[in-house]
Short mmCIF file of C-alpha atoms in Angstrom, two decimals:
data_model
loop_
_atom_site.label_atom_id
_atom_site.label_comp_id
_atom_site.label_asym_id
_atom_site.label_seq_id
_atom_site.Cartn_x
_atom_site.Cartn_y
_atom_site.Cartn_z
CA MET A 105 -26.30 47.24 -49.21
CA THR A 106 -28.04 43.85 -48.12
CA LYS A 107 -27.03 40.79 -50.53
CA THR A 108 -28.29 37.77 -51.63
CA LYS A 109 -27.07 35.17 -49.75
CA LYS A 110 -26.28 32.61 -52.56
CA LEU A 111 -25.68 35.23 -55.82
CA GLU A 112 -24.61 38.48 -53.81
CA MET A 113 -27.32 40.28 -55.84
CA GLU A 114 -28.13 43.72 -53.90
CA LEU A 115 -31.22 43.56 -52.78
CA PRO A 116 -33.77 46.63 -53.36
CA LYS A 117 -33.50 49.60 -50.68
CA GLU A 118 -36.96 50.92 -49.22
CA GLY A 119 -36.26 54.91 -49.54
CA ARG A 120 -34.08 54.62 -52.94
CA PHE A 121 -35.63 55.99 -56.84
CA ILE A 122 -36.89 53.58 -59.27
CA SER A 123 -34.90 54.98 -61.69
CA SER A 124 -31.42 53.52 -59.29
CA GLU A 125 -32.84 50.35 -58.14
CA PHE A 126 -33.79 49.32 -62.59
CA PRO A 127 -29.82 49.42 -63.12
CA ILE A 128 -29.71 46.48 -60.08
CA LEU A 129 -32.36 44.43 -61.19
CA ARG A 130 -31.14 44.51 -64.60
CA GLU A 131 -27.62 43.28 -63.42
CA ASN A 132 -29.57 40.26 -60.98
CA LEU A 133 -31.72 39.04 -63.78
CA SER A 134 -28.18 38.55 -66.10
CA LYS A 135 -26.58 36.73 -63.14
CA ILE A 136 -30.85 34.21 -62.99
CA ASP A 137 -30.22 34.18 -66.29
CA GLN A 138 -27.04 32.72 -65.92
CA ALA A 139 -27.11 31.11 -63.04
CA ILE A 140 -30.01 28.76 -64.77
CA ALA A 141 -28.27 28.28 -68.40
CA GLU A 142 -25.77 26.55 -65.92
CA VAL A 143 -28.25 24.20 -64.05
CA GLU A 144 -28.83 23.02 -67.22
CA GLU A 145 -25.78 22.54 -68.95
CA LYS A 146 -26.02 19.42 -65.38
CA VAL A 147 -28.69 18.03 -66.23
CA GLU A 148 -28.04 17.44 -70.38
CA GLY A 149 -24.89 15.47 -68.75
CA LYS A 150 -26.40 13.33 -66.21
CA ALA A 151 -27.99 9.67 -66.67
CA PRO A 152 -31.94 9.36 -67.20
CA ALA A 153 -34.14 8.54 -63.37
CA LYS A 154 -34.34 5.27 -64.87
CA HIS A 155 -32.04 3.76 -66.69
CA THR A 156 -29.87 -0.32 -66.61
CA HIS A 157 -25.97 -0.84 -66.93
CA SER A 158 -23.97 -3.51 -68.42
CA ILE A 159 -22.31 -5.66 -65.67
CA GLY A 160 -18.24 -5.10 -66.25
CA ASP A 161 -20.24 -1.30 -65.94
CA VAL A 162 -20.07 -2.05 -61.75
CA ALA A 163 -18.23 -1.78 -59.37
CA ASP A 164 -16.33 -5.58 -58.40
CA LEU A 165 -20.03 -6.92 -59.37
CA GLU A 166 -18.93 -9.83 -61.13
CA ALA A 167 -15.75 -10.45 -59.12
CA THR A 168 -18.99 -10.54 -55.98
CA LEU A 169 -21.24 -13.55 -58.25
CA LYS A 170 -18.28 -16.33 -59.23
CA SER A 171 -17.53 -15.79 -55.03
CA LYS A 172 -20.75 -16.88 -54.82
CA MET A 173 -22.16 -21.42 -54.76
CA ALA A 174 -23.02 -22.31 -57.66
CA ALA A 175 -27.23 -23.40 -57.63
CA ASP A 176 -26.13 -26.91 -58.92
CA LYS A 177 -23.50 -27.96 -55.99
CA THR A 178 -23.69 -30.83 -54.49
CA PHE A 179 -22.41 -31.53 -50.70
CA THR A 180 -20.11 -35.13 -49.03
CA LEU A 181 -21.84 -35.79 -45.47
CA THR A 182 -18.74 -34.41 -43.66
CA ASP A 183 -20.45 -30.65 -45.05
CA LEU A 184 -23.82 -30.26 -43.53
CA SER A 185 -24.05 -29.47 -40.28
CA ASP A 186 -26.67 -31.25 -39.12
CA VAL A 187 -24.57 -34.81 -39.43
CA GLU A 188 -22.75 -35.64 -36.46
CA GLY A 189 -19.21 -37.57 -36.52
CA ALA A 190 -18.95 -38.30 -40.41
CA LYS A 191 -15.31 -37.75 -39.93
CA ASP A 192 -14.17 -39.72 -36.65
CA ALA A 193 -16.81 -42.36 -37.90
CA ALA A 194 -14.92 -45.69 -37.94
CA ASN A 195 -15.15 -48.41 -40.76
CA ASN A 196 -18.09 -50.86 -40.78
CA TYR A 197 -20.42 -48.62 -38.38
CA VAL A 198 -23.33 -47.65 -40.11
CA PHE A 199 -25.32 -44.14 -40.71
CA TYR A 200 -28.89 -44.07 -38.36
CA LYS A 201 -30.64 -41.12 -37.16
CA ALA A 202 -30.77 -39.18 -33.98
CA SER A 203 -32.47 -37.93 -32.27
CA ASN A 204 -33.80 -34.15 -32.73
CA ASN A 205 -33.63 -34.94 -36.35
CA HIS A 206 -29.41 -35.55 -36.63
CA PHE A 207 -28.16 -38.00 -38.27
CA THR A 208 -24.45 -40.22 -36.53
CA PHE A 209 -22.67 -43.41 -37.34
CA GLY A 210 -22.13 -45.93 -34.51
CA SER A 211 -21.53 -49.38 -34.45
CA ALA A 212 -23.98 -52.47 -35.41
CA VAL A 213 -24.15 -54.17 -32.48
CA SER A 214 -24.48 -50.81 -30.53
CA LEU A 215 -27.75 -50.90 -32.72
CA LEU A 216 -28.95 -53.53 -31.45
CA GLY A 217 -28.35 -53.69 -28.15
CA SER A 218 -28.80 -56.19 -25.30
CA HIS A 219 -29.66 -59.29 -27.11
CA GLN A 220 -28.81 -63.76 -27.45
CA HIS A 221 -27.62 -65.68 -29.64
CA LYS A 222 -27.31 -69.63 -29.47
CA ILE A 223 -24.22 -71.39 -29.16
CA GLU A 224 -24.21 -73.04 -32.38
CA ASP A 225 -24.64 -69.19 -33.78
CA ILE A 226 -21.45 -68.02 -32.81
CA VAL A 227 -18.08 -69.17 -34.96
CA GLY A 228 -15.07 -70.33 -33.09
CA LEU A 229 -16.47 -70.50 -29.77
CA ASP A 230 -15.83 -74.52 -28.95
CA LYS A 231 -12.11 -73.60 -30.03
CA PHE A 232 -11.90 -71.42 -27.28
CA ARG A 233 -13.05 -73.56 -25.42
CA ALA A 234 -11.01 -75.71 -26.06
CA LYS A 235 -8.17 -73.90 -25.05
CA LEU A 236 -9.95 -72.26 -22.21
CA ASN A 237 -9.79 -75.75 -20.77
CA GLU A 238 -6.09 -76.47 -21.41
CA ASP A 239 -5.31 -72.66 -19.54
CA LEU A 240 -6.63 -74.48 -16.63
CA THR A 241 -5.46 -77.78 -16.80
CA ALA A 242 -1.88 -76.45 -16.16
CA TYR A 243 -3.09 -73.28 -13.73
CA GLY A 244 -1.41 -73.89 -10.65
CA HIS A 245 0.79 -76.73 -11.43
CA LEU A 246 4.13 -77.20 -9.83
CA LYS A 247 7.15 -77.58 -12.50
CA GLN A 248 8.50 -80.04 -9.94
CA ALA A 249 8.61 -80.08 -6.11
CA ASN A 250 8.62 -77.08 -4.16
CA GLU A 251 9.07 -74.58 -7.25
CA TRP A 252 6.85 -72.84 -8.49
CA GLN A 253 6.90 -71.85 -12.41
CA SER A 254 7.91 -68.07 -13.60
CA TYR A 255 4.49 -67.11 -13.50
CA ASN A 256 1.92 -67.80 -11.57
CA LYS A 257 -1.78 -66.21 -11.08
CA PHE A 258 -4.26 -67.57 -8.47
CA THR A 259 -7.70 -65.80 -8.36
CA SER A 260 -8.64 -67.07 -4.87
CA LYS A 261 -7.30 -66.68 -1.24
CA VAL A 262 -3.55 -68.39 -1.32
CA THR A 263 -2.55 -70.29 2.90
CA ILE A 264 1.21 -70.58 2.88
CA ASN A 265 2.28 -72.51 6.22
CA GLY A 266 5.22 -72.13 7.28
CA GLY A 267 6.07 -68.51 6.39
CA LEU A 268 7.09 -67.00 3.41
CA GLU A 269 11.22 -67.13 3.73
CA LEU A 270 12.83 -64.25 -0.05
CA LEU A 271 16.60 -66.22 -0.35
CA GLY A 272 20.09 -63.78 -1.87
CA ASN A 273 19.04 -60.47 -2.60
CA SER A 274 14.64 -60.85 -3.55
CA SER A 275 12.39 -58.49 -2.57
CA PHE A 276 8.39 -59.51 -2.30
CA ASN A 277 5.63 -57.17 -3.96
CA LEU A 278 2.01 -56.77 -3.33
CA THR A 279 0.61 -54.89 -6.50
CA HIS A 280 -2.76 -53.20 -6.98
CA ASN A 281 -3.99 -52.31 -10.61
CA GLY A 282 -0.94 -52.42 -11.27
CA GLU A 283 0.90 -50.30 -9.12
CA VAL A 284 2.98 -51.29 -5.90
CA VAL A 285 1.60 -50.56 -2.57
CA THR A 286 4.36 -53.01 -0.13
CA SER A 287 7.72 -54.20 -1.49
CA LEU A 288 9.72 -56.01 1.30
CA SER A 289 13.74 -56.88 0.99
CA ALA A 290 16.69 -57.69 2.94
CA THR A 291 17.79 -53.99 1.73
CA GLY A 292 14.90 -52.27 2.63
CA SER A 293 10.71 -52.48 2.67
CA THR A 294 8.22 -49.83 1.34
CA LEU A 295 4.63 -49.49 2.15
CA LYS A 296 2.12 -47.12 0.33
CA GLY A 297 -0.16 -44.96 3.19
CA PRO A 298 -1.43 -43.50 4.47
CA LEU A 299 -0.15 -45.94 7.04
CA LYS A 300 -2.59 -46.79 10.31
CA VAL A 301 -2.42 -49.11 13.41
CA ASP A 302 -4.77 -50.33 16.01
CA GLY A 303 -7.70 -47.40 14.11
CA GLU A 304 -4.36 -44.68 14.27
CA ALA A 305 -2.56 -43.35 11.82
CA VAL A 306 1.94 -43.48 11.82
CA TYR A 307 3.38 -40.35 11.50
CA THR A 308 6.35 -40.69 8.24
CA LYS A 309 9.88 -39.14 9.14
CA ASN A 310 8.83 -36.71 7.36
CA GLU A 311 5.52 -35.91 8.48
CA ALA A 312 6.69 -35.74 12.57
CA THR A 313 10.06 -33.37 11.39
CA THR A 314 7.66 -31.13 10.24
CA ALA A 315 5.44 -31.46 13.25
CA LEU A 316 8.46 -31.20 15.42
CA GLN A 317 9.65 -28.34 14.09
CA GLU A 318 6.22 -26.45 14.48
CA ILE A 319 6.35 -27.24 17.83
CA ARG A 320 9.94 -26.02 17.94
CA ARG A 321 8.88 -22.46 16.21
CA GLU A 322 5.80 -22.38 19.40
CA LEU A 323 7.76 -22.90 21.78
CA ALA A 324 10.70 -20.46 20.95
CA LYS A 325 7.69 -17.78 20.60
CA LEU A 326 6.46 -18.82 23.53
CA THR A 327 8.88 -18.56 25.13
CA LYS A 328 9.37 -14.57 23.97
CA ARG A 329 5.89 -14.29 24.74
CA THR A 330 6.30 -15.14 28.78
CA MET A 331 10.55 -14.31 28.93
CA LEU A 332 10.97 -11.03 26.98
CA THR A 333 13.01 -8.94 28.81
CA PRO A 334 12.43 -4.75 27.28
CA LEU A 335 15.63 -2.89 26.19
CA GLU A 336 15.40 0.18 29.07
CA ILE A 337 16.76 3.47 27.94
CA LEU A 338 17.03 6.79 30.89
CA ILE A 339 17.56 10.16 29.57
CA THR A 340 18.08 12.56 32.08
CA GLU A 341 19.44 14.87 29.13
CA SER A 342 16.76 17.51 27.38
CA GLY A 343 17.85 17.00 23.28
CA PRO A 344 16.67 14.53 20.22
CA ILE A 345 16.45 10.99 21.28
CA SER A 346 18.57 7.96 19.68
CA LEU A 347 16.45 5.37 18.88
CA PRO A 348 18.11 1.66 19.02
CA ASP A 349 18.95 -1.17 16.37
CA GLY A 350 16.38 -3.33 15.83
CA VAL A 351 13.78 -0.93 16.60
CA THR A 352 10.82 -0.93 13.74
CA ASP A 353 7.86 0.75 13.64
CA ASN A 354 6.03 -1.60 14.46
CA THR A 355 8.35 -2.09 17.80
CA ASN A 356 6.05 -1.79 21.02
CA ILE A 357 7.44 0.73 23.61
CA GLU A 358 6.54 1.27 26.80
CA ILE A 359 7.19 5.09 28.27
CA TRP A 360 7.47 7.06 31.24
CA ALA A 361 8.43 9.83 32.17
CA TRP A 362 8.88 12.40 35.32
CA GLY A 363 8.56 16.62 36.01
CA GLY A 364 10.64 17.93 38.32
CA GLY A 365 10.40 19.04 41.85
CA GLY A 366 9.27 21.94 43.36
CA SER A 367 11.92 23.38 46.21
CA GLY A 368 11.92 23.21 49.67
CA GLY A 369 10.67 26.81 51.46
CA GLY A 370 13.56 26.57 53.66
CA ASN A 371 13.42 27.80 57.70
CA THR A 372 9.63 26.88 58.68
CA GLY A 373 9.06 26.70 54.82
CA GLY A 374 6.13 24.36 53.50
CA GLY A 375 8.14 20.75 51.56
CA GLY A 376 8.27 20.80 47.93
CA GLY A 377 5.53 18.97 45.66
CA GLY A 378 6.64 15.81 43.75
CA GLY A 379 6.83 16.22 40.37
CA GLY A 380 4.35 14.32 38.30
CA CYS A 381 4.38 10.78 36.52
CA ALA A 382 3.07 10.40 32.43
CA ARG A 383 3.02 6.34 31.23
CA ILE A 384 2.53 5.53 27.38
CA GLN A 385 1.83 2.58 25.45
CA ILE A 386 2.95 3.46 21.72
CA LYS A 387 5.03 1.88 18.54
CA GLY A 388 7.64 2.78 16.76
CA SER A 389 6.23 4.21 14.60
CA GLU A 390 5.00 6.91 16.28
CA LEU A 391 7.93 7.60 18.31
CA LYS A 392 10.52 8.54 15.19
CA LYS A 393 7.31 11.70 14.56
CA SER A 394 8.29 13.08 17.39
CA ARG A 395 12.44 12.77 18.70
CA ASN A 396 12.92 15.85 20.65
CA ILE A 397 12.49 16.41 24.98
CA GLN A 398 12.13 18.09 27.09
CA ILE A 399 13.88 16.74 30.35
CA GLY A 400 12.39 19.19 33.84
CA ARG A 401 14.60 20.02 36.45
CA GLY A 402 14.86 20.30 40.27
CA GLY A 403 13.54 23.27 41.55
CA LYS A 404 15.69 25.80 43.18
CA SER A 405 13.95 28.32 44.71
CA GLY A 406 10.91 27.62 42.84
CA ASP A 407 9.19 24.69 40.88
CA GLY A 408 10.38 22.10 39.03
CA GLY A 409 9.82 22.11 35.16
CA LYS A 410 8.08 20.16 32.99
CA THR A 411 9.21 17.47 31.51
CA ILE A 412 7.68 16.63 27.65
CA ILE A 413 7.52 14.37 24.81
CA GLU A 414 6.31 16.41 21.58
CA GLY A 415 3.59 15.97 20.41
CA LEU A 416 3.65 12.18 22.87
CA LEU A 417 3.19 13.74 27.03
CA ILE A 418 3.85 15.79 30.06
CA ALA A 419 4.02 15.04 33.27
CA GLY A 420 3.68 18.25 35.38
CA GLY A 421 6.93 19.66 37.99
CA GLY A 422 6.32 20.05 41.56
CA GLY A 423 5.09 23.21 43.41
CA ALA A 424 7.76 25.25 45.12
CA GLY A 425 6.87 25.06 49.17
CA GLY A 426 5.98 28.60 50.78
CA PHE A 427 7.55 30.50 53.01
CA SER A 428 5.76 33.04 55.23
CA SER A 429 2.59 31.97 52.64
CA ARG A 430 1.14 29.37 51.43
CA GLY A 431 2.98 27.29 48.84
CA ASN A 432 2.40 27.42 44.54
CA GLY A 433 0.20 24.80 43.21
CA GLY A 434 1.69 22.15 40.97
CA SER A 435 1.95 22.37 36.71
CA ALA A 436 -0.26 20.39 34.95
CA GLY A 437 0.45 17.34 33.30
CA ASP A 438 -1.53 15.24 30.58
CA LYS A 439 -3.49 13.22 33.35
CA TYR A 440 -1.88 14.70 36.59
CA TYR A 441 -0.32 17.35 37.88
CA GLY A 442 2.76 17.95 39.73
CA GLY A 443 2.28 17.60 43.32
CA THR A 444 1.61 20.60 45.61
CA GLY A 445 3.86 22.51 47.01
CA GLY A 446 3.10 22.74 51.09
CA GLY A 447 2.76 26.09 52.61
CA TYR A 448 3.43 27.81 55.88
CA PHE A 449 0.63 28.54 58.69
CA PRO A 450 1.16 30.88 61.22
CA ASN A 451 -2.46 29.89 62.99
CA SER A 452 -2.69 26.13 62.68
CA THR A 453 -0.60 22.99 64.07
CA SER A 454 1.86 21.56 59.93
CA PHE A 455 -0.20 18.73 58.97
CA ASN A 456 1.06 16.73 55.70
CA GLY A 457 1.45 16.46 52.50
CA SER A 458 -1.00 14.67 49.95
CA ASP A 459 -1.66 10.69 48.59
CA SER A 460 -1.59 10.46 44.96
CA THR A 461 -0.92 7.87 42.76
CA PHE A 462 0.53 9.51 39.04
CA SER A 463 0.59 12.86 40.51
CA GLY A 464 3.25 14.28 42.79
CA GLY A 465 2.54 14.07 46.44
CA GLY A 466 2.04 17.46 48.36
CA GLY A 467 4.38 18.86 50.21
CA GLY A 468 4.11 19.43 54.04
CA SER A 469 2.43 21.94 55.76
CA TYR A 470 4.16 23.83 58.43
CA GLY A 471 2.55 25.28 60.74
CA LYS A 472 3.08 27.65 64.38
CA LYS A 473 1.17 25.89 67.00
CA VAL A 474 2.20 22.24 68.06
CA GLY A 475 1.22 19.58 67.19
CA ALA A 476 2.07 16.14 64.66
CA GLY A 477 2.81 16.63 60.84
CA GLY A 478 4.50 17.95 58.55
CA HIS A 479 5.18 13.88 56.25
CA GLY A 480 5.50 14.62 52.36
CA GLY A 481 2.35 13.27 50.96
CA ASN A 482 3.02 9.39 49.33
CA SER A 483 2.38 8.82 45.72
CA THR A 484 2.77 5.33 44.08
CA PHE A 485 4.35 7.12 40.84
CA GLY A 486 4.65 10.38 40.87
CA GLY A 487 7.66 11.43 42.79
CA GLY A 488 7.54 11.93 46.59
CA GLY A 489 6.64 15.53 48.32
CA GLY A 490 9.50 17.14 50.19
CA SER A 491 9.00 17.73 54.34
CA SER A 492 7.85 21.07 55.90
CA GLY A 493 10.35 22.88 57.91
CA ASP A 494 9.14 21.12 60.95
CA GLU A 495 11.91 18.51 63.17
CA ASN A 496 12.13 15.44 62.30
CA VAL A 497 9.28 15.24 59.61
CA LYS A 498 10.14 12.84 56.49
CA GLY A 499 10.10 13.25 52.65
CA GLY A 500 7.24 11.37 50.92
CA TYR A 501 7.69 7.56 49.64
CA SER A 502 7.24 7.20 45.40
CA GLY A 503 7.44 3.67 44.65
CA LYS A 504 8.77 4.02 41.10
CA GLY A 505 9.97 7.99 41.55
CA GLY A 506 12.14 10.00 43.63
CA ASN A 507 11.60 10.33 47.52
CA GLY A 508 11.29 13.88 49.04
CA GLY A 509 13.51 15.21 51.02
CA ASN A 510 13.41 15.02 54.39
CA SER A 511 13.51 18.32 56.46
CA GLY A 512 16.65 19.24 58.63
CA SER A 513 18.20 22.32 60.83
CA ASN A 514 13.93 23.51 60.44
CA ASN A 515 14.77 23.95 56.73
CA ALA A 516 11.95 22.31 54.28
CA GLY A 517 12.44 19.42 51.86
CA GLY A 518 12.58 19.41 47.67
CA GLY A 519 10.34 17.28 45.99
CA GLY A 520 10.83 14.69 44.17
CA GLY A 521 10.81 13.57 40.22
CA TYR A 522 12.79 10.99 39.19
CA PHE A 523 15.30 11.26 40.70
CA PRO A 524 15.48 11.94 44.60
CA GLY A 525 14.54 15.70 46.52
CA LYS A 526 17.10 16.94 48.83
CA SER A 527 16.59 17.21 52.21
CA GLY A 528 17.19 20.60 53.84
CA ASP A 529 20.23 20.36 55.74
CA ASP A 530 21.37 20.24 51.84
CA GLY A 531 19.31 23.30 50.27
CA GLY A 532 16.30 21.68 50.03
CA ASP A 533 16.38 21.42 46.07
CA GLY A 534 13.48 19.96 43.73
CA GLY A 535 14.75 16.01 42.61
CA ASP A 536 15.36 16.08 38.60
CA GLY A 537 13.24 14.33 36.57
CA ALA A 538 13.63 12.11 33.24
CA ILE A 539 12.14 9.48 30.31
CA LEU A 540 12.63 6.23 30.96
CA LEU A 541 12.33 4.27 27.58
CA LYS A 542 10.98 0.45 26.79
CA PHE A 543 12.14 -1.43 23.49
CA PHE A 544 10.64 -4.61 23.23
CA ILE A 545 12.15 -5.68 20.76
#
């Protein structure tokens, strides 16, 4: 059933009999008639479109009109915005027109500007001149021999022969614009600076003390920079790092690490490779993030282990020396490998291990044919390579790590780590690695 929106009258429906629509139409017409009657009733209670009100019938109108300025109100000069200085003008000031159509007050003298008068027109001038002459007559006069009056004023240069003597605790003050610039007395003298002597500035005691303190501080800093000795900690066991007192996030730290050396190849075998070396410089904040370390052990019938600071560096271990075969290659570090183990070569002469800077020295190789060779390779910073199983051959030298082991009883020497590799007589094991921490506190 569809209805109108306002009066909710039922609308005709298509297909319905006319006889059914008449009662509905009758009801709707009644609703419309009733609505029109209500509208007329409400309209009759409204005012005409054109009508008047008394002042009292308009809310707040009378109070608003009373707060307005009266038509006959008068103003003083101080009430006007285009009159300047009326409130602050001194007595006897005159009123005059200034620029931009404003009015202000000023003294009559200022308005007259520069002008001249005749002597006879100046009131009291003769009396003033007589008093001035009297003062000039007495000016600078000594009360008696060698004794000045209590107050004397000089307007020109004063020359004193024979020096100036201050009696008793008297002081001698030089003033300028009411301020004492020099004060001399037997108990202490003052001088307003800055003072220069022969054009050079003279420092006060406080200024000199401050300058000396600054020099001492700079010398202390320079001494600390040039003579600073780091706190060194050598770590030979795996586990967490214990930081010494005084280490901050900004502390400079230098870290050296060596992998373990590889073992020698036994009788007539190749020497063990030296452990690789790694070096970094970091701040304390970086080391605090990675506190666990692993120390690479020297190989016992095998390769040397890696030395690791988690997330910071890896120093590779040396490879084991070979017996009846080539030796093992060293394990990888961050940049440099452990040294390669020496091998066994039945169809060639013995030859020396390779030299290196940060990687481990190579192990010496054993050859069945007669010839000189078989020494371990040298390394500037990594471990030295072990010697081959030849007689009278030497392990490689290391400038900062452990040397390679020498041969003994035809047994090959172990490669050096941080510690030296063992000789062939002593089993030929590789030297253990280590970590060296340097704290610049």
